[in-house]
Amino acid sequence: AELAWDITTGGLTPQGDTIVVCVIDGGIDMGHEDFGDNIWYNWAEIPGNGIDDDNNGYVDDFRGWNAYAETDNVDNDDWHGTNVAGIVGAQGDNGIGVAGVNWNVKVMVVVGGGNEAAALAAYTYPYVMRKRYNESGRSEGAFVVATNASWGVDFGQPADAPLWCAFYDSLGMQGILNCGATINGNVNVDEEGDLPTACPSDFLISVTNMNNQDVKVTGAGYGATTIDLGAFGAGTWTAQPGDSYGAFGGTSGATPHVTGTVALLYAAPCPLLGELALTDPPQAALLARQYILDGVDPNASLQGITVTGGRLNMFNSLQLLMQNCGPCPPPAALVASEIIDTSALITWQPLDSTLFVNLRWRQAGDTAWQVIDSLAADSLLLSGLQACTTYEVELEAVCADTLSGYIPHIEFTTDGCCVPPEVVFVDEVDSTVVVAQWPAVLAAQYYVVTLASATDTIVLDSMPGHELVYDGLEPCTDYQIWVQTVCDTGITQPTPPVDFRTFGCGPCIDLTYCEAGASTQFEFIQSVVVDTFANASGDNGGYAFFGDSLNIVLHTYGLYEVTVEPGYQGSSYGEHFRVWIDFNQDGDFEDDGEMVFETAEPVQEAVTFTLLLGPDVPLGLARMRVGMTWAGNGGTNYPDACGVEFEGEFEDYC
């Protein structure tokens, strides 16, 4: 990887296209510190307004798409998806955590997968977005170059899922190369089958798992005609929910290394792949596939049981691409940073063949360029710029005998525009007080802040600074806050509203409980019934809080039946349940007697237990947590009250 990163660390094509990888999984922890700004958002969509603003067929798909719920609820602390996304695109060189295959990339999050119908629903979203990008001349949609599926159907047969397999060709025709994780078992996929890795499409790369001894993991699928290559997966250290990090593995960990490499190829300082992606998208995808498969390191443990007989080598694949770029490739990693109203720092990465760099820049829309020749450095401060103006910058490498031509291209806009703040942060909330702040806008004269509940709207005019401390809210009330900028030219549109709730609702809601979650790729909590109170919750992406919506009232000396039921995306599996109640209302489930139920044996159907409330149970609003997890092959894996489980779900009630 280090040698590959000497060539590129990802982000943009030489033509300036923002590279997007679609991770189809159970969702991710989008707020993880190490994703930085590497998460893709659909900025053409206004979140939460119930309108398909960009006319792509999806309503409110600001954060991506949840194909199960048909919403953009993809930010759910999913353990599996967060690990996968971290391998593809955890931000590099930021001083924290880990580095993904791409230090800079946009990770598009889609929740989905499972059977054929669910797979098609999930894959349709990146297909639509790349198709719009191609057909709009790069002005709409997203430049999706790869999808990752670290999931599938063990022993699935392509003949039983013809539409699923055929859809990889449809994705490929738009320029999307797809990577799939094969079965975690010592199985010959050629004979036994697996979906999607037995699908015969040229636009699918099927991946098996390697350990740190460079040997195929015994419990990983193989197939001389179906499984293309191996990649390191076992023990990969990656991002995990809650700003944490840990080891991940299986073919689920191997596959995103390949997916990430697809994106890295497009960011190489070679115009070939980027130009082909704009003129002949399917050929670009096939060429990326060829570079990956031709670049493998031969490996004895893969010989004769995979198509290539080799293991992924990112550097080799990039070298194959660079060898087709001629003797004078253009500079790489062209970036504009430290942008203010009058200047911007332009940085780039010259290659070994580069003697000097020629730089040209202009205001967007101008015909004449301003040229600065023979730069020996790797950066330049452009000064004397106009506020709130868009500029274009291009670079050309000067080599011993030739020039690369002006190929890398970026655009940036100087500060000073009358715009709303980028985001509003709610820092502190009490029963009647809210403390909020937002990034200052250079052109602002003052701000207008709105606080709105279902019954009241508070408008605070002429806020001079970019921080608010307001006392006068109602306790236990849901509010939204948004901010508008007022400049000498007028008032802006509001920021997207930020939700918060004031304290005063009781300990179940006011106290901060430990996080819990899991991946619902295969199973989830279908329903919870407490006495006469029933909640058919279905799949909620790993965690859901229902304390607001169900009025569960129980009494001391009461004897109540509680029923919990698992649900499945396809085949059923053995599950373990545990139920906790924070009787003393102290914000945890650690006290004696607070775990009120656990299954003795794995279950695949609903299970009922009796809850007895004695005379000493404190009165008040108490938190109940229901946890379910896959019991594992040995049947001994139980959910932990504060756990992040591999497969399953958690639900909280009051």
XYZ file of C-alpha atoms in Angstrom:
654
model
C 0.000 0.000 0.000
C 2.804 2.429 0.839
C 4.244 2.170 -2.673
C 0.783 2.651 -4.155
C 0.234 5.741 -2.010
C 3.425 7.245 -3.404
C 1.521 7.383 -6.704
C -1.899 8.498 -5.441
C -3.980 8.550 -2.291
C -7.314 8.852 -4.073
C -10.029 11.469 -4.307
C -10.229 12.947 -7.799
C -9.571 11.836 -11.344
C -7.049 13.914 -13.332
C -10.107 15.423 -15.019
C -11.440 16.622 -11.653
C -14.246 14.104 -11.164
C -14.992 13.266 -7.526
C -14.562 9.496 -7.175
C -17.393 7.678 -5.377
C -17.483 4.108 -4.023
C -20.852 2.640 -3.048
C -20.754 0.416 0.046
C -23.885 -1.741 0.166
C -24.209 -3.131 3.676
C -26.169 -2.634 6.884
C -25.321 1.069 7.154
C -22.376 2.782 8.833
C -21.500 5.111 11.688
C -21.404 8.207 9.482
C -20.203 10.394 12.330
C -17.080 8.330 12.993
C -14.113 10.641 13.516
C -11.964 8.868 10.930
C -14.365 9.224 8.018
C -13.787 12.982 8.092
C -15.267 14.420 4.910
C -15.053 11.106 3.038
C -18.800 10.423 3.280
C -20.842 11.082 0.145
C -23.961 13.217 0.480
C -26.497 14.026 -2.200
C -26.205 17.796 -2.068
C -28.858 18.136 -4.783
C -31.439 16.889 -2.262
C -32.913 18.956 0.575
C -33.140 16.575 3.540
C -36.468 15.946 5.186
C -38.759 18.011 2.981
C -40.612 15.040 1.481
C -39.740 16.092 -2.083
C -37.587 14.423 -4.733
C -35.625 17.626 -5.301
C -33.181 16.222 -7.865
C -35.801 14.115 -9.695
C -33.779 10.910 -9.421
C -36.734 8.834 -8.248
C -35.736 8.846 -4.568
C -37.329 11.161 -1.999
C -35.016 12.714 0.618
C -31.997 10.580 -0.331
C -29.575 13.093 1.183
C -27.407 10.536 3.016
C -27.727 7.706 0.495
C -30.470 5.108 0.454
C -31.921 2.440 2.732
C -33.479 -0.004 0.304
C -35.349 -1.816 3.079
C -36.982 1.239 4.654
C -37.040 3.351 1.454
C -35.528 6.298 3.333
C -32.026 7.713 3.718
C -31.708 6.157 7.188
C -28.232 4.730 6.679
C -26.492 6.277 9.712
C -27.088 3.555 12.273
C -23.774 2.555 13.902
C -23.791 -0.713 11.952
C -20.719 -2.702 12.985
C -20.226 -4.655 9.766
C -20.765 -1.764 7.383
C -18.566 0.617 9.379
C -15.679 -1.859 9.260
C -16.077 -2.303 5.510
C -16.317 1.428 4.805
C -13.240 2.054 6.932
C -11.175 -0.245 4.737
C -12.395 1.458 1.571
C -12.083 5.040 2.708
C -11.100 5.941 6.266
C -9.398 9.309 5.881
C -5.618 9.113 5.737
C -2.896 11.439 6.974
C -5.224 13.045 9.532
C -3.339 12.049 12.670
C -6.003 9.685 14.021
C -7.194 6.133 13.631
C -6.426 4.194 10.483
C -6.069 4.825 6.759
C -8.355 3.348 4.141
C -7.152 2.122 0.773
C -8.192 5.616 -0.339
C -7.147 8.432 1.967
C -9.597 10.628 0.102
C -12.730 9.304 -1.577
C -16.474 9.661 -1.221
C -18.208 6.628 0.300
C -21.835 6.360 -0.815
C -23.831 4.347 1.737
C -26.673 2.059 0.700
C -28.434 -0.227 3.171
C -29.579 -3.391 1.463
C -28.760 -6.828 0.202
C -29.974 -10.323 0.959
C -32.205 -12.103 -1.535
C -32.505 -11.267 -5.222
C -35.191 -8.613 -4.798
C -33.296 -6.895 -1.985
C -30.048 -6.985 -3.951
C -31.669 -5.418 -7.004
C -33.249 -2.673 -4.900
C -29.870 -1.863 -3.363
C -27.843 -1.897 -6.584
C -30.385 0.242 -8.423
C -29.413 3.339 -6.427
C -25.742 3.559 -7.544
C -26.860 2.559 -11.047
C -29.282 5.490 -11.215
C -26.758 7.956 -9.817
C -23.945 6.985 -12.221
C -26.336 6.895 -15.174
C -27.441 10.454 -14.370
C -23.799 11.509 -14.124
C -23.056 10.077 -17.552
C -26.142 11.495 -19.235
C -25.993 14.976 -17.672
C -22.458 15.761 -18.745
C -21.187 15.271 -15.166
C -23.582 17.827 -13.643
C -26.021 15.455 -11.889
C -25.822 12.168 -10.027
C -22.487 10.787 -8.842
C -19.302 9.397 -10.399
C -19.694 5.926 -8.860
C -16.837 3.716 -10.061
C -17.290 0.668 -7.808
C -19.684 -1.098 -5.458
C -18.807 -3.351 -2.529
C -20.922 -6.304 -1.384
C -19.407 -7.963 1.689
C -22.500 -10.146 1.954
C -24.317 -12.720 -0.108
C -26.229 -15.977 -0.129
C -24.163 -19.022 0.809
C -24.530 -21.814 -1.765
C -26.759 -19.556 -3.869
C -27.062 -20.508 -7.535
C -26.924 -17.988 -10.401
C -29.705 -19.919 -12.108
C -31.957 -19.050 -9.174
C -31.079 -15.336 -9.330
C -30.789 -14.481 -13.037
C -31.843 -10.839 -12.642
C -29.360 -10.268 -9.839
C -26.472 -11.676 -11.869
C -27.536 -9.861 -15.031
C -27.686 -6.539 -13.213
C -23.899 -6.515 -12.868
C -23.746 -6.123 -16.643
C -26.189 -3.215 -16.389
C -24.005 -1.572 -13.761
C -20.938 -2.212 -15.882
C -22.460 -0.523 -18.905
C -22.628 2.657 -16.821
C -18.978 2.269 -15.806
C -19.369 0.604 -12.410
C -17.116 -2.317 -11.458
C -18.516 -4.473 -8.662
C -16.715 -6.490 -5.994
C -18.273 -9.350 -4.024
C -17.162 -11.359 -0.994
C -17.377 -15.100 -1.366
C -18.525 -17.573 1.275
C -16.716 -17.806 4.616
C -16.284 -21.555 4.369
C -13.926 -24.076 2.787
C -16.242 -24.443 -0.189
C -15.622 -24.907 -3.911
C -17.941 -22.248 -5.297
C -17.605 -23.705 -8.806
C -19.443 -26.779 -7.533
C -21.486 -25.608 -4.547
C -22.433 -22.099 -5.627
C -22.515 -18.707 -3.919
C -24.223 -15.412 -4.626
C -23.064 -13.100 -5.924
C -19.576 -14.533 -6.418
C -20.685 -17.297 -8.787
C -22.371 -14.778 -11.112
C -20.574 -14.881 -14.482
C -20.490 -11.130 -15.248
C -17.275 -9.506 -16.493
C -18.211 -6.522 -14.333
C -17.956 -8.509 -11.082
C -14.735 -9.340 -9.220
C -15.144 -12.195 -6.726
C -12.776 -12.159 -3.759
C -11.529 -14.690 -1.204
C -9.677 -14.098 2.063
C -5.944 -14.126 2.887
C -4.242 -14.047 6.291
C -1.145 -12.107 7.330
C 1.023 -15.093 6.419
C -0.050 -14.566 2.794
C -2.000 -17.831 2.796
C -5.647 -18.338 1.892
C -7.747 -18.697 5.014
C -9.041 -22.257 5.239
C -12.548 -21.050 5.971
C -12.828 -19.028 2.767
C -14.387 -20.029 -0.530
C -12.487 -20.825 -3.707
C -13.199 -21.704 -7.318
C -11.007 -21.974 -10.392
C -13.646 -20.342 -12.594
C -15.668 -18.234 -10.137
C -13.285 -16.692 -7.572
C -10.951 -14.211 -9.221
C -8.309 -13.455 -6.596
C -7.457 -13.251 -2.934
C -6.891 -10.165 -0.790
C -5.710 -9.614 2.748
C -8.709 -9.603 5.063
C -8.083 -11.563 8.249
C -7.319 -9.298 11.194
C -7.586 -6.025 9.272
C -7.513 -3.101 11.702
C -10.255 -0.684 10.726
C -12.877 1.798 11.917
C -15.636 0.551 14.207
C -18.725 2.342 15.575
C -18.391 4.956 18.285
C -15.044 6.420 17.171
C -13.396 3.087 17.975
C -11.102 0.756 16.043
C -10.568 -2.975 15.959
C -9.828 -6.115 13.994
C -12.136 -7.237 11.210
C -11.855 -10.171 8.877
C -13.463 -12.773 6.698
C -14.073 -12.293 3.024
C -16.007 -9.217 4.179
C -12.666 -7.663 5.113
C -10.821 -8.833 2.011
C -13.267 -7.508 -0.568
C -13.169 -3.774 0.280
C -9.407 -3.807 -0.330
C -10.184 -4.705 -3.944
C -13.071 -2.241 -4.164
C -10.860 0.505 -2.814
C -8.195 -0.317 -5.378
C -10.695 0.259 -8.187
C -11.232 3.790 -6.897
C -7.501 4.333 -6.412
C -6.846 3.506 -10.074
C -9.161 6.297 -11.202
C -7.207 8.764 -9.040
C -3.839 7.875 -10.576
C -1.963 10.758 -12.260
C -2.733 9.315 -15.656
C -5.579 10.676 -17.782
C -6.245 7.367 -19.536
C -8.819 5.815 -17.200
C -10.565 9.090 -16.364
C -10.929 10.053 -20.027
C -12.207 6.592 -20.924
C -14.732 6.775 -18.079
C -16.260 9.855 -19.707
C -16.246 8.586 -23.288
C -16.675 4.803 -22.897
C -17.660 3.955 -19.294
C -17.908 0.152 -19.673
C -14.457 -0.038 -21.248
C -13.038 1.971 -18.356
C -14.547 -0.493 -15.884
C -13.164 -3.464 -17.816
C -9.739 -1.846 -18.025
C -9.715 -1.295 -14.251
C -10.653 -4.954 -13.801
C -7.816 -5.999 -16.105
C -5.252 -3.949 -14.181
C -6.382 -5.503 -10.893
C -6.366 -9.097 -12.132
C -3.149 -8.734 -14.146
C -1.420 -7.063 -11.210
C -1.794 -9.882 -8.673
C 1.162 -11.466 -6.939
C 1.222 -15.203 -7.717
C 0.374 -17.154 -4.579
C 0.814 -20.873 -4.005
C -2.278 -21.168 -1.813
C -4.420 -19.729 -4.624
C -2.885 -21.546 -7.583
C -5.376 -23.747 -9.391
C -8.299 -22.748 -7.170
C -8.819 -19.142 -8.313
C -8.983 -17.530 -11.736
C -5.717 -15.605 -11.382
C -3.918 -17.789 -8.863
C -2.842 -14.605 -7.126
C -3.368 -12.042 -4.391
C -4.192 -8.348 -4.834
C -1.225 -5.985 -5.224
C -2.367 -2.364 -5.333
C 1.020 -1.052 -6.432
C 1.339 -3.519 -9.313
C -2.088 -2.541 -10.622
C -1.259 1.155 -10.471
C 2.063 0.502 -12.205
C 0.294 -1.262 -15.066
C -1.890 1.804 -15.516
C 1.035 4.224 -15.300
C 2.988 2.257 -17.910
C 0.250 3.106 -20.408
C 0.530 6.834 -19.687
C 3.561 7.603 -21.813
C 6.878 9.100 -20.734
C 5.503 12.296 -19.155
C 2.496 11.723 -16.884
C 0.846 14.837 -15.439
C 1.200 15.885 -11.791
C -1.047 14.164 -9.275
C -3.230 15.163 -6.328
C -4.077 18.721 -7.440
C -5.867 20.368 -4.490
C -6.976 23.861 -3.457
C -6.896 24.464 0.311
C -6.623 27.271 2.876
C -9.170 29.186 0.799
C -10.088 32.678 2.007
C -11.635 35.633 0.183
C -8.410 36.788 -1.500
C -6.171 33.723 -1.782
C -5.932 29.939 -2.011
C -3.081 27.467 -1.607
C -2.660 25.183 -4.635
C -0.748 21.944 -4.001
C 0.187 18.998 -6.207
C 2.437 15.955 -6.328
C 5.054 15.893 -9.119
C 6.285 12.505 -10.334
C 9.863 11.330 -10.834
C 9.819 12.203 -14.541
C 8.726 15.809 -13.846
C 11.398 18.533 -14.120
C 9.060 21.502 -13.692
C 5.356 22.238 -13.560
C 3.455 24.824 -15.583
C 0.340 26.183 -13.876
C -2.470 28.171 -15.430
C -5.525 29.703 -13.766
C -8.507 31.898 -14.564
C -11.922 32.941 -13.374
C -14.528 30.399 -14.404
C -16.054 31.511 -17.682
C -13.065 33.555 -18.848
C -11.372 32.537 -22.093
C -7.865 33.752 -21.270
C -5.567 31.896 -18.866
C -2.904 33.380 -16.636
C 0.169 31.133 -16.919
C 2.993 30.578 -14.425
C 5.798 28.545 -16.003
C 8.604 26.365 -14.660
C 7.537 25.886 -11.062
C 10.015 23.673 -9.231
C 7.989 23.448 -5.999
C 4.891 21.414 -5.208
C 2.691 24.321 -4.108
C 1.755 27.898 -4.979
C -0.203 30.542 -3.101
C -2.589 32.259 -5.509
C -3.227 35.743 -4.110
C -5.044 38.867 -5.239
C -8.238 36.920 -5.879
C -11.757 38.327 -5.756
C -14.190 37.345 -3.019
C -16.989 34.899 -3.808
C -15.557 34.009 -7.197
C -15.018 30.613 -8.817
C -11.585 29.906 -10.280
C -10.153 27.124 -12.431
C -6.619 25.740 -12.124
C -4.791 23.306 -14.424
C -1.291 21.810 -14.362
C 1.149 20.557 -16.979
C 4.271 18.482 -16.324
C 7.517 19.446 -18.055
C 9.680 16.376 -18.657
C 13.070 15.993 -20.345
C 11.780 15.675 -23.898
C 8.058 16.413 -23.801
C 5.089 17.938 -22.001
C 2.135 16.133 -20.447
C -0.373 18.728 -21.585
C -2.749 20.505 -19.228
C -4.804 17.695 -17.726
C -5.407 17.913 -13.955
C -8.247 20.389 -13.452
C -9.871 21.750 -10.305
C -12.337 24.489 -9.483
C -12.720 26.343 -6.197
C -14.724 29.310 -4.941
C -13.208 31.972 -2.716
C -14.782 32.925 0.578
C -17.053 35.957 0.899
C -20.294 34.630 -0.574
C -23.557 35.356 1.176
C -24.365 31.783 2.141
C -25.966 30.073 5.128
C -23.585 28.499 7.645
C -22.371 25.066 6.612
C -23.867 23.377 9.677
C -25.399 24.114 13.074
C -24.027 22.358 16.164
C -26.190 21.925 19.262
C -23.572 21.819 22.021
C -25.641 21.714 25.196
C -29.277 21.209 26.149
C -31.056 21.497 29.510
C -34.731 21.522 30.409
C -35.153 25.131 29.219
C -31.757 26.045 27.725
C -30.031 25.368 24.416
C -26.454 26.282 23.480
C -25.646 26.195 19.747
C -22.968 27.463 17.389
C -22.174 27.532 13.685
C -19.146 28.395 11.520
C -18.864 32.111 10.880
C -19.732 33.395 7.399
C -17.343 36.092 6.196
C -20.030 38.130 4.428
C -22.474 38.018 7.349
C -23.707 41.215 8.945
C -25.755 39.204 11.431
C -27.766 35.981 11.673
C -31.408 35.042 12.153
C -31.947 31.983 14.367
C -35.232 30.088 14.487
C -36.249 27.641 17.231
C -39.437 25.753 16.404
C -41.536 23.159 18.221
C -44.884 21.700 17.238
C -46.674 24.496 19.107
C -44.302 27.458 19.116
C -41.826 29.272 16.861
C -39.159 31.555 18.320
C -37.340 33.879 15.891
C -34.198 35.602 17.148
C -33.290 38.492 14.839
C -30.001 40.311 14.546
C -27.733 37.768 16.229
C -24.293 39.398 15.854
C -22.091 36.374 16.577
C -22.098 32.729 15.623
C -23.075 31.308 19.021
C -26.454 31.137 20.750
C -27.319 30.673 24.431
C -31.096 30.751 24.825
C -33.132 30.187 28.002
C -36.888 29.969 27.647
C -37.698 26.623 26.061
C -40.329 24.177 27.277
C -39.103 21.029 29.095
C -39.358 17.645 27.368
C -40.137 19.182 23.999
C -38.834 18.418 20.522
C -37.337 21.438 18.770
C -35.653 22.235 15.491
C -33.069 24.965 15.070
C -31.966 26.591 11.829
C -29.920 29.656 10.949
C -30.000 32.202 8.108
C -27.266 34.642 7.162
C -28.073 38.308 6.561
C -25.611 40.159 4.279
C -25.694 43.515 2.542
C -27.272 41.725 -0.422
C -30.123 40.102 1.513
C -30.947 37.002 3.552
C -30.015 33.432 2.663
C -31.988 30.233 2.694
C -31.956 28.492 6.096
C -29.529 25.776 7.066
C -30.951 22.235 7.219
C -32.853 22.018 10.520
C -31.172 20.274 13.447
C -33.372 18.345 15.874
C -32.948 18.339 19.637
C -35.056 17.676 22.701
C -35.020 19.528 25.989
C -34.604 17.616 29.240
C -37.413 16.958 31.680
C -38.839 13.783 30.147
C -37.709 11.432 32.916
C -34.646 9.195 33.278
C -35.502 6.823 30.423
C -35.140 9.633 27.907
C -32.970 12.183 29.706
C -30.161 9.839 30.774
C -27.404 8.907 28.343
C -27.200 5.134 27.926
C -24.372 3.169 26.354
C -24.625 2.563 22.639
C -25.527 -0.831 21.243
C -26.038 -2.042 17.713
C -25.477 -4.730 15.131
C -25.776 -5.468 11.443
C -29.220 -6.465 10.187
C -27.903 -7.849 6.941
C -29.358 -11.280 7.744
C -31.571 -10.960 10.847
C -33.302 -8.376 13.029
C -35.899 -8.020 15.800
C -39.277 -8.491 14.154
C -41.509 -7.633 17.125
C -41.658 -7.020 20.868
C -44.843 -7.517 22.911
C -45.097 -6.439 26.569
C -48.466 -7.402 28.066
C -50.976 -5.661 25.759
C -48.407 -3.321 24.215
C -47.182 -4.610 20.841
C -44.559 -3.221 18.476
C -44.021 -4.905 15.094
C -40.832 -2.950 14.534
C -39.180 -4.866 11.691
C -35.689 -4.029 10.476
C -34.367 -0.755 11.910
C -30.759 -1.073 10.814
C -29.325 -2.440 14.070
C -30.788 -0.141 16.740
C -34.020 1.724 17.422
C -35.455 3.711 20.331
C -39.213 3.425 20.834
C -39.499 5.263 24.146
C -41.400 8.088 22.470
C -43.992 6.086 20.611
C -45.213 3.366 22.995
C -46.900 4.151 26.300
C -45.958 1.004 28.238
C -47.381 1.188 31.778
C -46.682 -1.617 34.258
C -47.437 -1.904 37.984
C -45.694 -3.272 41.034
C -46.910 -6.735 42.034
C -47.641 -7.222 38.324
C -47.063 -10.416 36.346
C -46.610 -9.761 32.625
C -45.898 -11.836 29.536
C -43.165 -10.531 27.235
C -42.672 -11.954 23.724
C -39.692 -11.248 21.480
C -39.546 -12.444 17.877
C -36.676 -12.589 15.368
C -37.052 -11.668 11.706
C -34.924 -12.603 8.715
C -33.944 -11.161 5.348
C -33.920 -14.689 3.909
C -32.942 -17.930 5.627
C -33.469 -18.253 9.387
C -30.648 -18.657 11.907
C -30.314 -19.470 15.590
C -30.575 -16.344 17.764
C -29.993 -15.477 21.406
C -32.054 -12.812 23.177
C -31.393 -10.875 26.354
C -33.659 -8.288 27.987
C -32.549 -5.697 30.551
C -34.496 -3.133 32.600
C -32.744 -0.261 34.386
C -34.913 -0.594 37.480
C -33.004 1.936 39.599
C -32.922 4.415 36.691
C -29.211 5.195 36.981
C -28.332 5.081 33.281
C -26.923 1.544 32.994
C -27.947 -2.114 32.985
C -25.189 -3.312 35.301
C -27.002 -3.678 38.637
C -28.082 -7.016 40.087
C -31.368 -8.223 38.704
C -31.466 -5.825 35.747
C -31.033 -8.601 33.178
C -34.543 -10.052 33.330
C -34.306 -12.653 30.552
C -31.957 -14.628 28.340
C -32.614 -17.563 26.047
C -31.200 -20.889 27.202
C -30.873 -22.250 23.662
C -30.740 -20.535 20.251
C -34.198 -19.777 18.868
C -35.494 -19.166 15.354
C -39.043 -18.178 16.314
C -40.816 -16.038 18.897
C -40.086 -16.778 22.555
C -42.143 -15.712 25.593
C -41.120 -15.174 29.204
C -42.854 -13.902 32.336
C -41.826 -10.619 33.960
C -42.610 -10.265 37.668
C -42.434 -6.794 39.218
C -42.061 -6.952 42.991
C -43.009 -4.351 45.588
C -39.516 -2.831 45.738
C -39.298 -1.819 42.074
C -38.817 1.997 41.997
C -41.593 3.952 40.366
C -40.812 6.082 37.346
C -39.853 5.895 33.693
C -37.276 3.097 33.285
C -35.320 2.060 30.181
C -35.794 -1.484 28.825
C -33.321 -2.841 26.286
C -33.982 -5.874 24.083
C -30.878 -7.375 22.483
C -30.706 -10.107 19.859
C -27.667 -11.550 18.136
C -26.782 -14.487 15.946
C -25.889 -17.314 18.318
C -22.885 -18.360 16.238
C -21.902 -21.779 14.986
C -21.403 -22.991 18.564
C -24.627 -21.436 19.805
C -22.867 -19.543 22.607
C -22.784 -15.951 21.331
C -25.030 -13.720 23.475
C -25.761 -10.004 23.087
C -24.131 -7.626 25.543
C -26.096 -4.657 26.848
C -23.438 -2.290 25.503
C -22.323 -4.477 22.636
C -21.747 -3.920 18.960
C -22.635 -7.312 17.543
C -21.819 -8.926 14.212
C -25.437 -9.747 13.302
C -28.660 -8.900 15.120
C -30.404 -5.846 16.551
C -31.184 -3.862 19.710
C -34.350 -1.985 20.676
C -34.955 0.326 23.637
C -38.291 1.076 25.312
C -39.566 3.162 28.232
